[in-house]
CSV table of C-alpha atoms in Angstrom, one decimal:
chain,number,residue,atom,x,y,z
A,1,UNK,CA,-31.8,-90.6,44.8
A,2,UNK,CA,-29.7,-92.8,43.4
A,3,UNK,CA,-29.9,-96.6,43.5
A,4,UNK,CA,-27.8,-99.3,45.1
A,5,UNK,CA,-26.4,-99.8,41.0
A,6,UNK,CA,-24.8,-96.7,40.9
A,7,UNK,CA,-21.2,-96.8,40.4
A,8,UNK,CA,-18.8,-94.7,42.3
A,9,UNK,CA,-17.2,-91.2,40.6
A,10,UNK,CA,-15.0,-92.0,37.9
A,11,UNK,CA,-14.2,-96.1,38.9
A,12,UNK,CA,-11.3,-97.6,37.8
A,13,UNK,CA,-11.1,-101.0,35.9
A,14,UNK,CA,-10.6,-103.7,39.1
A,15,UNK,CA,-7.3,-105.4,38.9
A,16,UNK,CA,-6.1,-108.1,41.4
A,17,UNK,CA,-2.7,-109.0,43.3
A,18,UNK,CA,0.7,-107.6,41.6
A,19,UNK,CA,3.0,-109.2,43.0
A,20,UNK,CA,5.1,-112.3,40.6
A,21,UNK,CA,4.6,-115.7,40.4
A,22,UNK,CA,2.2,-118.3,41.2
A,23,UNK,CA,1.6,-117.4,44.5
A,24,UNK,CA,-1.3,-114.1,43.8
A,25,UNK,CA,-2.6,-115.8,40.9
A,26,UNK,CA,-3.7,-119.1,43.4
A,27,UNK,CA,-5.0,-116.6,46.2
A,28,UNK,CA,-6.9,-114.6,43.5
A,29,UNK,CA,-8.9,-118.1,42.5
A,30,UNK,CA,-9.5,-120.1,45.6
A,31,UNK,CA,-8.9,-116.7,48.0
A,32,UNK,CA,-6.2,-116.3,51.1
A,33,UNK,CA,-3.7,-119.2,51.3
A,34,UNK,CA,-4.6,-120.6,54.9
A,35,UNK,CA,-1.0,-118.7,56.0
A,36,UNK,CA,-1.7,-115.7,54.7
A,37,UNK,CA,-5.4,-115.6,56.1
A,38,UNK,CA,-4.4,-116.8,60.0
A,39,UNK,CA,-1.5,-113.7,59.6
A,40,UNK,CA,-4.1,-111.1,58.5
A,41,UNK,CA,-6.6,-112.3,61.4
A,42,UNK,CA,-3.9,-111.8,63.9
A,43,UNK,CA,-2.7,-108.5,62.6
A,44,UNK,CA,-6.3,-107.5,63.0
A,45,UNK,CA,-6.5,-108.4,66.5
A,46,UNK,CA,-3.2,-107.2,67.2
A,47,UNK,CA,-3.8,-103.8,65.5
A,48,UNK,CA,-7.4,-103.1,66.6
A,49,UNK,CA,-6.0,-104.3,70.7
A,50,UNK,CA,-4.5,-101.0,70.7
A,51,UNK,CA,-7.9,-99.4,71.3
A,52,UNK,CA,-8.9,-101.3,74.0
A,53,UNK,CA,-5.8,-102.0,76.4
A,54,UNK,CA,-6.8,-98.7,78.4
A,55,UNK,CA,-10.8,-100.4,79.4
A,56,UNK,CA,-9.6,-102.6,82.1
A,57,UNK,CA,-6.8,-99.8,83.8
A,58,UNK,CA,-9.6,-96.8,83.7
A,59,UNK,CA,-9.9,-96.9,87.2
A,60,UNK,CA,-6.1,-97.3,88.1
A,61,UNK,CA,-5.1,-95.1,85.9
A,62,UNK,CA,-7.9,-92.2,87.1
A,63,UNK,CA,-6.2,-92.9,90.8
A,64,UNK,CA,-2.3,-92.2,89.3
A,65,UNK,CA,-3.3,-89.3,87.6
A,66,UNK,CA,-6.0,-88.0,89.3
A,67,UNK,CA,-9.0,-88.1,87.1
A,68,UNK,CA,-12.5,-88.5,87.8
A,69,UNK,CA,-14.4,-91.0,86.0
A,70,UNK,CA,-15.9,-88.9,83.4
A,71,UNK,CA,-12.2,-87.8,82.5
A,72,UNK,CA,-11.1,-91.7,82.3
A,73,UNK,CA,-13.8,-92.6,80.1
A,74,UNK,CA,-12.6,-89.7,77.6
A,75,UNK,CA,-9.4,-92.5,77.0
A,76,UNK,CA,-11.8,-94.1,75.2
A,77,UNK,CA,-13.7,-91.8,73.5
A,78,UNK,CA,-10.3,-90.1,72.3
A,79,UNK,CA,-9.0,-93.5,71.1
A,80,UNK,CA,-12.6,-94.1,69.2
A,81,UNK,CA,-12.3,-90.3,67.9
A,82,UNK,CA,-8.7,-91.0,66.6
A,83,UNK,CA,-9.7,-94.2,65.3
A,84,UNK,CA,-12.7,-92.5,63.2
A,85,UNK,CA,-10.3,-90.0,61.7
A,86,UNK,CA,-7.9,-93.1,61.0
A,87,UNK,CA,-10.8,-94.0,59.2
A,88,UNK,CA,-11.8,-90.9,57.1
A,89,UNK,CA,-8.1,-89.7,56.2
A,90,UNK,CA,-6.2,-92.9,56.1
A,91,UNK,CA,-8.3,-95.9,55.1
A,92,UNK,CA,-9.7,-94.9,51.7
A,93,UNK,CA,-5.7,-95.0,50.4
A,94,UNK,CA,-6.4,-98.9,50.5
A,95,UNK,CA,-8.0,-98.4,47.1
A,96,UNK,CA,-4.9,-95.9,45.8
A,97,UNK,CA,-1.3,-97.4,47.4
A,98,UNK,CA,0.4,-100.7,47.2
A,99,UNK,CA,-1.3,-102.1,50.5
A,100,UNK,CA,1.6,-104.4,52.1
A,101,UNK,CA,3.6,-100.9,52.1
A,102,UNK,CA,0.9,-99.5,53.5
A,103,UNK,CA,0.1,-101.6,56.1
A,104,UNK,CA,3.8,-101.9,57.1
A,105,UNK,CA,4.4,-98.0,57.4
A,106,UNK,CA,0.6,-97.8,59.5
A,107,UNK,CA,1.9,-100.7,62.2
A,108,UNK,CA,5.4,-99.2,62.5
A,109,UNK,CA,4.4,-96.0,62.9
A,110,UNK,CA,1.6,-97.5,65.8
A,111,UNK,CA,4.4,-98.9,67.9
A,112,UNK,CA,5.7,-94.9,68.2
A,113,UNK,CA,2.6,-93.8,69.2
A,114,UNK,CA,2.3,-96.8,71.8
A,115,UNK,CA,5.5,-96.1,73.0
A,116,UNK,CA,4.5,-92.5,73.5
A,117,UNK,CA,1.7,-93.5,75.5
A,118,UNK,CA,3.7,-95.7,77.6
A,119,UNK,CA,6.0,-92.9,78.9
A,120,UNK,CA,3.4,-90.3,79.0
A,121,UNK,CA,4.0,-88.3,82.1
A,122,UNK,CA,0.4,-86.5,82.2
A,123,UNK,CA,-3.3,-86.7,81.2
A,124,UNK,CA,-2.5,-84.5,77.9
A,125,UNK,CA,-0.2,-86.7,76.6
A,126,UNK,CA,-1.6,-89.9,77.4
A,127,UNK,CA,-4.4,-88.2,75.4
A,128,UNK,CA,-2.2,-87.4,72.5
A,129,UNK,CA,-0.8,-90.7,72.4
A,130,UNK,CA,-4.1,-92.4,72.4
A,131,UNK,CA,-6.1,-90.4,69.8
A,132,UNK,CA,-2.6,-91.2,67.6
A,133,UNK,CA,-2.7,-94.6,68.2
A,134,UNK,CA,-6.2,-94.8,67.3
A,135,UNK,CA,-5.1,-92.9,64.0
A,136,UNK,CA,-2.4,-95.2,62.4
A,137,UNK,CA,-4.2,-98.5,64.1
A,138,UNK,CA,-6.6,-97.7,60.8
A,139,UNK,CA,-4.4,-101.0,59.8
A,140,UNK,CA,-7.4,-103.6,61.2
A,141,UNK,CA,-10.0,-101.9,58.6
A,142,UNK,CA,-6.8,-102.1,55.5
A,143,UNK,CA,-6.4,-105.8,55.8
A,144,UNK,CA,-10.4,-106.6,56.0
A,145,UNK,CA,-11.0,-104.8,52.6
A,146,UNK,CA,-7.9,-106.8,51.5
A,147,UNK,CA,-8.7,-109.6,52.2
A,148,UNK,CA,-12.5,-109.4,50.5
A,149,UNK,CA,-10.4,-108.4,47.9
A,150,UNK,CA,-8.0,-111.7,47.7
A,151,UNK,CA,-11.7,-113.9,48.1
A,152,UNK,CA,-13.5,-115.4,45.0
A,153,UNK,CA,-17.4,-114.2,45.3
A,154,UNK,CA,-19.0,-117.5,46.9
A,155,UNK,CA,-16.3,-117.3,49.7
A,156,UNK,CA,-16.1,-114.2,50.3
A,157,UNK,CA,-18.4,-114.0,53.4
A,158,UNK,CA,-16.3,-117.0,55.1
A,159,UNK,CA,-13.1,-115.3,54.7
A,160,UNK,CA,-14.7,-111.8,56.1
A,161,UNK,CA,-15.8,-113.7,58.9
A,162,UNK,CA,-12.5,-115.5,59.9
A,163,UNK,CA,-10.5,-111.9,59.7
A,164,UNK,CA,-13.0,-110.3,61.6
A,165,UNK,CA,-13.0,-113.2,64.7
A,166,UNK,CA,-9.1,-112.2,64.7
A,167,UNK,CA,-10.6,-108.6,65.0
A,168,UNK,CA,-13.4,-109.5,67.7
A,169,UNK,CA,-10.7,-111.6,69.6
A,170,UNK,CA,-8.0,-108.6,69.5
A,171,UNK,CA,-11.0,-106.2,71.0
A,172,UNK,CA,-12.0,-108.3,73.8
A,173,UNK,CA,-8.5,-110.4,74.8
A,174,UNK,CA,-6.8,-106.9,74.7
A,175,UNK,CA,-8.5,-106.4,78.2
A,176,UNK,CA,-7.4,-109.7,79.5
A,177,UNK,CA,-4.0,-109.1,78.1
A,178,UNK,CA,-3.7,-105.6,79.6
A,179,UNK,CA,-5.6,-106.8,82.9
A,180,UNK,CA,-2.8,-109.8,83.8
A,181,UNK,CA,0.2,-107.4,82.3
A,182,UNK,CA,-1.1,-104.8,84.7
A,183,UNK,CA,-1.7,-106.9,87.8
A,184,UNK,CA,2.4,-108.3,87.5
A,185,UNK,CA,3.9,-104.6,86.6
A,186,UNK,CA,1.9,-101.7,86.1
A,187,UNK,CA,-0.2,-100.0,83.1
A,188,UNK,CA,2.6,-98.2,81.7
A,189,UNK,CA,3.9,-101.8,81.2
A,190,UNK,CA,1.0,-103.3,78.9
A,191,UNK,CA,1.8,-100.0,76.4
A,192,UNK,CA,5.6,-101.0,76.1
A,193,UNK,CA,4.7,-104.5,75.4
A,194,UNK,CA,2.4,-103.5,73.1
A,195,UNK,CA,4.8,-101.3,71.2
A,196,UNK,CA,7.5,-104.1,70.7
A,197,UNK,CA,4.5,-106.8,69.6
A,198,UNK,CA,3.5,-104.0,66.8
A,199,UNK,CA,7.3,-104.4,66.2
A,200,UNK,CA,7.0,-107.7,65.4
A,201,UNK,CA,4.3,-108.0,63.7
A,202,UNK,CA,5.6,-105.3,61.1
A,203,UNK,CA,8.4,-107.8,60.8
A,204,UNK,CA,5.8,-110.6,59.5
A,205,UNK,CA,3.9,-108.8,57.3
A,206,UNK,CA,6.6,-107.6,55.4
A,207,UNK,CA,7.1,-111.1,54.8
A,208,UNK,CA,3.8,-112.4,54.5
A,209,UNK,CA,1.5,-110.0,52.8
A,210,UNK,CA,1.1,-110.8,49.3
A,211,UNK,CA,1.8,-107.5,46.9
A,212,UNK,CA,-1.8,-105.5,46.0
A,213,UNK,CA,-2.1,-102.6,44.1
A,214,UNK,CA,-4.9,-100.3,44.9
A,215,UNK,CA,-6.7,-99.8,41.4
A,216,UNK,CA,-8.3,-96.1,41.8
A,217,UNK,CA,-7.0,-93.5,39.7
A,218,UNK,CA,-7.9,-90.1,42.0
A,219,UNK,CA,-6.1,-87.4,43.4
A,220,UNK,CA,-6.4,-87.7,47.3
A,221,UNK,CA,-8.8,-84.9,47.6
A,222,UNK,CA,-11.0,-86.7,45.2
A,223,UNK,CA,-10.8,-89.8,46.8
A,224,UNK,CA,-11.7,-88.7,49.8
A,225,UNK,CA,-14.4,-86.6,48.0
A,226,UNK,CA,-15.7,-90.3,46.4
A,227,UNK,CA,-16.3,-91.6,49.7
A,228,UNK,CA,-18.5,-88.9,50.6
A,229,UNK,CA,-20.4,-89.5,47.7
A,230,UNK,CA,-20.4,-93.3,47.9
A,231,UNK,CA,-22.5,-92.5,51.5
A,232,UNK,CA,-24.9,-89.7,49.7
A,233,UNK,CA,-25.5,-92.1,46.4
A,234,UNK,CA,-25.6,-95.6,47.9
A,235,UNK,CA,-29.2,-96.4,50.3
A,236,UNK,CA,-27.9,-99.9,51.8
A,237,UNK,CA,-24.6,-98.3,53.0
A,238,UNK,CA,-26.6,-95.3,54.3
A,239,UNK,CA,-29.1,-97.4,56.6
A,240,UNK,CA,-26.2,-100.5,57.5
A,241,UNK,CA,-23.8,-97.1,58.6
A,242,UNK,CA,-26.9,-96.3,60.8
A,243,UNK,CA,-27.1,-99.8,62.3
A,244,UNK,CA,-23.3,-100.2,62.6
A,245,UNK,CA,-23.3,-96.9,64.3
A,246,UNK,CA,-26.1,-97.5,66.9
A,247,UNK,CA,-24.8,-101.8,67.1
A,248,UNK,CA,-21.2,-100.5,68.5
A,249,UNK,CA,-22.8,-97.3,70.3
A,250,UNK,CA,-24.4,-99.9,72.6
A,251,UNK,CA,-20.6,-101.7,72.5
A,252,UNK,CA,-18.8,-98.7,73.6
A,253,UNK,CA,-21.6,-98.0,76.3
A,254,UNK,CA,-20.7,-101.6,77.9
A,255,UNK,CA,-17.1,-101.3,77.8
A,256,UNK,CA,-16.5,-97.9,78.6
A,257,UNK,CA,-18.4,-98.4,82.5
A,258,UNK,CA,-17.9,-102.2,82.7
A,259,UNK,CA,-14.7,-101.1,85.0
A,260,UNK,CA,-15.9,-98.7,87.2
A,261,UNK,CA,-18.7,-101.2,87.9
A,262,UNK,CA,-16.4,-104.2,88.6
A,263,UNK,CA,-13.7,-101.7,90.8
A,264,UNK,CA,-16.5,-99.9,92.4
A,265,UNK,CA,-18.0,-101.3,96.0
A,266,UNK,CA,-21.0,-104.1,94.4
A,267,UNK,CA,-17.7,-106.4,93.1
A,268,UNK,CA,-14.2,-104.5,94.3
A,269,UNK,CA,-12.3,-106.9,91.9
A,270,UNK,CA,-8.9,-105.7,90.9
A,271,UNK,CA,-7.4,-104.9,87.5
A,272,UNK,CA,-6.6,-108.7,86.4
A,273,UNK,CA,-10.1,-109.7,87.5
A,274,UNK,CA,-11.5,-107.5,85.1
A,275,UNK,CA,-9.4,-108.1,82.4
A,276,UNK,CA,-10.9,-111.7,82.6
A,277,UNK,CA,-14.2,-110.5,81.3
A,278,UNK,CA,-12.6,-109.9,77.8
A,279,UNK,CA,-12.8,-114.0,78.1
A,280,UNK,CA,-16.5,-114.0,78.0
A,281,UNK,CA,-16.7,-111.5,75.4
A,282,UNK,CA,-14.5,-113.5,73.1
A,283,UNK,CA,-18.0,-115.4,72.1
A,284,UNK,CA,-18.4,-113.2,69.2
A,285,UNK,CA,-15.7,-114.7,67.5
A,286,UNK,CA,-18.0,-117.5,67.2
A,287,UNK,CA,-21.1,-115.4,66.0
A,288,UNK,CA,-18.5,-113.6,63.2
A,289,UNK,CA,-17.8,-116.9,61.4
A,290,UNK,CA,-21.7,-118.2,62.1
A,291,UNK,CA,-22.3,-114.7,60.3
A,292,UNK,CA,-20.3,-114.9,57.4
A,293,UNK,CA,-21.5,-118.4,56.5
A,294,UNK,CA,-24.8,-116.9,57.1
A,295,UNK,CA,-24.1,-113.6,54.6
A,296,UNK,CA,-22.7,-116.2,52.2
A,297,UNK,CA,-25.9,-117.7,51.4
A,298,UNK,CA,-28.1,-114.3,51.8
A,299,UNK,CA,-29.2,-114.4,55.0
A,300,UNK,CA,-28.1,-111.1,55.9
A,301,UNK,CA,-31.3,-109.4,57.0
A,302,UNK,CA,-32.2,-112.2,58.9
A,303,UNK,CA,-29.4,-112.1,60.7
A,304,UNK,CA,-29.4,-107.9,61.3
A,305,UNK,CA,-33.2,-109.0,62.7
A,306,UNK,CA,-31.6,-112.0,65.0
A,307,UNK,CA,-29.0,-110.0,66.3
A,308,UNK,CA,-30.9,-106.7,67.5
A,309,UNK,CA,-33.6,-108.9,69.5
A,310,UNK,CA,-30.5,-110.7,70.8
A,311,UNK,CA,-29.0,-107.3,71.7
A,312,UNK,CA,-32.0,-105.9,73.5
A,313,UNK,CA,-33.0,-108.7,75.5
A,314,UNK,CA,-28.5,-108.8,76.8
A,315,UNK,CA,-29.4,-105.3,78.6
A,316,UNK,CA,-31.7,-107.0,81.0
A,317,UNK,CA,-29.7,-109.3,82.1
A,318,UNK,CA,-27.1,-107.0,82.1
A,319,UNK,CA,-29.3,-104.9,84.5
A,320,UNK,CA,-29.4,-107.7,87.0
A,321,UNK,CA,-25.8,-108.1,87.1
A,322,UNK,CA,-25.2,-105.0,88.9
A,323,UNK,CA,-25.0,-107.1,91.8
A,324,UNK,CA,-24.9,-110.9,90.6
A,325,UNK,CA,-21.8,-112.2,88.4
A,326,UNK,CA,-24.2,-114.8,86.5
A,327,UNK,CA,-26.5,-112.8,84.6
A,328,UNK,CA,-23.7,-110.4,84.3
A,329,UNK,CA,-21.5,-113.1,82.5
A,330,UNK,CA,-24.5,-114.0,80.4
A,331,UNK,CA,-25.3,-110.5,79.3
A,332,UNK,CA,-22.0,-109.6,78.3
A,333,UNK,CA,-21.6,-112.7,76.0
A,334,UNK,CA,-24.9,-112.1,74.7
A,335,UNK,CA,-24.4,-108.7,74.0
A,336,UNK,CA,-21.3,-109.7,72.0
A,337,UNK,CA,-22.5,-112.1,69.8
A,338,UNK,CA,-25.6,-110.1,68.4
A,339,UNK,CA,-23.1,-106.9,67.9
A,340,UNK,CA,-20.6,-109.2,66.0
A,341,UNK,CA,-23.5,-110.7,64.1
A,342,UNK,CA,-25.2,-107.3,62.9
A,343,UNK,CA,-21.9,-106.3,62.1
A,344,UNK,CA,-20.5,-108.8,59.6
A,345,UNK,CA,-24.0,-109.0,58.0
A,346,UNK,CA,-23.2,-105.0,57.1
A,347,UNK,CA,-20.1,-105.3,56.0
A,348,UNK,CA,-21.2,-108.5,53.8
A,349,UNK,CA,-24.0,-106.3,51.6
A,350,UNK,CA,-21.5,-103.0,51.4
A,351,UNK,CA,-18.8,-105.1,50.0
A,352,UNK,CA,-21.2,-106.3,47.5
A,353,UNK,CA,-21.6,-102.8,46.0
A,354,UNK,CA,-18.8,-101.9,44.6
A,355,UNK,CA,-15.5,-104.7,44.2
A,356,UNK,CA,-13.5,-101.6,42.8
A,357,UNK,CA,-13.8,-99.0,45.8
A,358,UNK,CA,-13.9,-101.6,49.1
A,359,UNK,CA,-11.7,-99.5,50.7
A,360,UNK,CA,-13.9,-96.1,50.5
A,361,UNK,CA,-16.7,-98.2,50.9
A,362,UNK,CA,-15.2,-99.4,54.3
A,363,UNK,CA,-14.4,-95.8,55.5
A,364,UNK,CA,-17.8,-94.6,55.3
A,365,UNK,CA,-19.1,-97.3,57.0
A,366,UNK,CA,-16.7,-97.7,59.4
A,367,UNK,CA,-16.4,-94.2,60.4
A,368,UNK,CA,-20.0,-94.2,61.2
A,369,UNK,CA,-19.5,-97.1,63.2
A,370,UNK,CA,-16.9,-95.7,65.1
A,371,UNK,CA,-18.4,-92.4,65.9
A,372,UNK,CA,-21.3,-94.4,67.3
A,373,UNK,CA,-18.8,-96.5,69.7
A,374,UNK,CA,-17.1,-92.8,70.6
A,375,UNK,CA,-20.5,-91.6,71.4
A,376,UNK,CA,-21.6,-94.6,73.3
A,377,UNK,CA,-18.3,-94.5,75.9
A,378,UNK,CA,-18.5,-91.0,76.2
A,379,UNK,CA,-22.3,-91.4,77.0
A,380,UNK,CA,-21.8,-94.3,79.1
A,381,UNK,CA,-19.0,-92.2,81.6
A,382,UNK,CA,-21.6,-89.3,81.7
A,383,UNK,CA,-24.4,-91.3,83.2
A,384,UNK,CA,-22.3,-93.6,84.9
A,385,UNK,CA,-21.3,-90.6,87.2
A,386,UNK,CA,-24.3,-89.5,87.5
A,387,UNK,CA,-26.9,-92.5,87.8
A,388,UNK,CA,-24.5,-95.5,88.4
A,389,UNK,CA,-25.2,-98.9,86.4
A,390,UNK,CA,-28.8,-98.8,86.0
A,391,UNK,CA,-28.4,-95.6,84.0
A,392,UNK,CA,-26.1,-97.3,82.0
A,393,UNK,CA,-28.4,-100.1,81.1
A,394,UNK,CA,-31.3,-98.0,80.1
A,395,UNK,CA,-29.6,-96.1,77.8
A,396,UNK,CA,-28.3,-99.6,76.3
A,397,UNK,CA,-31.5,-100.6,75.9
A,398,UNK,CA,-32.7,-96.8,74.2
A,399,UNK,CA,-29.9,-97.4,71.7
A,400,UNK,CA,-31.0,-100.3,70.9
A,401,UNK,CA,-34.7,-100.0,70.3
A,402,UNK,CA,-33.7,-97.4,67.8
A,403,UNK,CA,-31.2,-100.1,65.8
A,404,UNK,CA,-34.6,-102.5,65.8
A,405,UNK,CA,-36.2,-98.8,64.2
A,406,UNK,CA,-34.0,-98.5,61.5
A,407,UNK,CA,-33.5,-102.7,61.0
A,408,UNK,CA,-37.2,-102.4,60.8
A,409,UNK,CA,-37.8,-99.6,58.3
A,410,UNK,CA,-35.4,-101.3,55.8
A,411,UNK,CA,-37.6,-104.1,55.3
A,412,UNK,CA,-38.7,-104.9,52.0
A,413,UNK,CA,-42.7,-104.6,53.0
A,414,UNK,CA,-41.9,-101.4,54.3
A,415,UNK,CA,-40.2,-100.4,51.7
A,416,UNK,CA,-42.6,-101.3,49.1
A,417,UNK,CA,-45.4,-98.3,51.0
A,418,UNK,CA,-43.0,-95.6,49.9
A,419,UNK,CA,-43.8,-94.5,46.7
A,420,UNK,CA,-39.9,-92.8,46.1
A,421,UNK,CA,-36.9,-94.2,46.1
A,422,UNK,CA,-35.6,-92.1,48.3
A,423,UNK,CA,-37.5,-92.8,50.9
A,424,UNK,CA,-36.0,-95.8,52.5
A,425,UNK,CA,-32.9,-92.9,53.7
A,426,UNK,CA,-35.8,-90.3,54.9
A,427,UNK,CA,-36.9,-93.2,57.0
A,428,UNK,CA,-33.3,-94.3,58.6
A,429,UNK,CA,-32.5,-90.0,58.7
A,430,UNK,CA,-35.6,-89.7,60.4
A,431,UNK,CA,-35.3,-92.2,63.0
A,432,UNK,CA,-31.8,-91.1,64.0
A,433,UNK,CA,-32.5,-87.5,64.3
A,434,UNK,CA,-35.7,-88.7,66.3
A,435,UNK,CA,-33.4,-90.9,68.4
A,436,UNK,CA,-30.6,-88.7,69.2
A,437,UNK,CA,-33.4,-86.6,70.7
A,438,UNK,CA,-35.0,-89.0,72.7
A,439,UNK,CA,-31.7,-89.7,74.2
A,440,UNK,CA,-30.9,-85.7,74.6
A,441,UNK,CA,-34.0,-85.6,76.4
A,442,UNK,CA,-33.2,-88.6,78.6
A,443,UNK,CA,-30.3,-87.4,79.3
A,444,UNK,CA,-31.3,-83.9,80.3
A,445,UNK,CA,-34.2,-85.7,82.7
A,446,UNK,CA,-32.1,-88.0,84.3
A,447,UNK,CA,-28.8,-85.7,84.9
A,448,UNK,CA,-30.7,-82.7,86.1
């Protein structure tokens, strides 16, 4: 197998900012102007909010349109599906467009998609809706490659880390935003002011967003073919996708039953009370700059190491918050600060690979990540239904003991007892495959 040294198919010579002037040459050597920075962190949070204004409504929505639970929680996985494909099919053009174009056409074409969802008139086109919104809101993963891009090499960590709070802010505040938007209209409401904010905000970055080039020279179907073979060749993207994808797993497992918990009989709060609880999440804005700093001065592993004891000790105190608001509170933020920190330590040694392909490196990552947060809410409405919220915590904690697994078989001593190369990748394959069937099996055991 190939090393972490080996460059992607056919890479192009890396090239910076083309737009005229002073103004690309000054971001290119001391990174983002501070303007241009705070309007990428907020399109972030503005475009990856799209995702997650339906977590709060599940339960109002289920009761307009008559859906059960499991059927609810499918919002979410749709949105997490649509996202993933977003991520495949749309994100690797990052490296091959002009990017402000891009972006531009990916937010305008959101607010259609939110307006669709808005005036949906049944569960299939509230479906349709949501899987395209998830689609085209690809736009948060654009800018974060983009802006890595516009960072000089010692900074480069910092200025991840400040995007991705705006990112961590738009997933948790969405459900604050849509909880208070809900409780003075209705939930049709929170998609129409959604759809005239992605308005705006297509309006700004038109005007903000410094020119940039992608530098690949592929067809599409080769770029796309590249990516694949960015995950087959590169061992430290294999095993941080395997992380990522088991860190937001345990993400979408929270979020996707946090609602029926807090509607159900143990709390009976309303939609706006809910929606509060984005609040407490919002902590892992703090852990994503903490992390960068960190992944600037190679403390990455440490921090994977930190962050998945810090995740698997937020389940049981999650568990005892089934019926107590305290530990509840304390779990969630918890929770969201490890995830935040394992995840910008990822993204920290993938963009180190290769400067020239950040986009395709992005979309193979990310679109593991994703899946795992589809799988986790669709997971996390099964069991609900069918064991309530202790259910949900044990298969929180399962998830995570397999991210320690795969932290754990990456480690250099480890490493070093494997005679091939390849081996690190046999170990993370390994302890995946063995993982999805422990969790099968749970599953089967506890739902018969």
């Amino acid at each position: 197998m190939a090393s972490s040294s080996v460059r992607p198919p056919h890479p192009p010579p890396h090239s910076r900012a083309a737009g005229n002037g002073t103004g690309p040459a000054r971001e290119d050597a001391e990174g983002p102007a501070r303007g241009t920075l705070v309007l990428m962190s907020v399109a972030v949070g503005v475009c990856v909010a799209a995702n997650y204004y339906a977590q709060p409504l599940l339960d109002t929505i289920a009761r307009e349109l008559g859906l059960t639970s499991p059927a609810a929680a499918l919002v979410v996985t749709v949105a997490q599906v649509g996202y993933a494909l977003g991520l495949v099919f749309v994100l690797p053009l990052g490296d091959l467009l002009e990017r402000r174009r891009l972006v531009c056409g990916l937010t305008l074409a959101t607010a259609a998609s939110l307006a669709l969802t808005a005036a949906a008139p049944n569960y299939g086109l509230l479906l349709a809706g949501t899987a395209l919104t998830g689609l085209l809101s690809v736009t948060a993963q654009v800018l974060v490659p983009f802006a890595a891009d516009l960072a000089p090499g010692p900074r480069r960590g910092r200025v991840v880390g400040t995007v991705m709070s705006g990112l961590v802010l738009g997933m948790l505040l969405a459900r604050t935003a849509s909880g208070a938007v809900a409780e003075l209209a209705d939930w049709r409401t929170v998609y129409w002011a959604a759809a005239l904010v992605m308005l705006a905000l297509t309006v700004a970055l038109r005007r903000g967003l410094p020119r940039h080039r992608g530098t690949a020279r592929l067809r599409y179907p080769a770029l796309l073919r590249s990516t694949a073979q960015l995950l087959v060749a590169e061992p430290v993207l294999r095993a941080r996708a395997a992380i990522g994808l088991l860190a937001f797993a345990c993400f979408g497992v929270l979020w996707a039953s946090l609602a029926f918990l807090l509607a159900g009989p143990g709390y009976g709060w309303s939609d706006g009370r809910i929606g509060l609880l984005g609040l407490a999440g919002a902590s892992g804005a703090v852990a994503a700059q903490a992390a960068g700093r960190l992944a600037d001065r190679g403390r990455t592993t440490l921090t994977t190491g930190a962050g998945a004891l810090v995740l698997l000790g937020s389940w049981g105190l999650l568990a005892l918050g089934a019926h107590h608001l305290a530990p509840l509170l304390a779990g969630i933020v918890l929770l969201d600060l490890a995830h935040q920190a394992v995840h910008i330590s990822n993204q920290s040694l993938i963009y180190a690979l290769h400067p020239d392909a950040r986009g395709r490196l992005t979309s193979a990552y990310m679109t593991c990540y994703f899946a795992g947060g589809a799988v986790g809410s669709a997971l996390a409405g099964a069991v609900y239904a069918h064991t309530g919220w202790p259910g949900v915590c044990a298969l929180g904690t399962l998830l995570t003991l397999l991210l320690c697994g795969v932290w754990a078989a990456g480690l250099p001593r480890l490493r070093a007892r494997f005679s091939r190369q390849s081996a690190p990748a046999s170990v993370v394959s390994a302890t995946l495959v063995g993982g999805g069937l422990l969790v099968a099996g749970a599953l089967v055991i506890r739902l018969a």
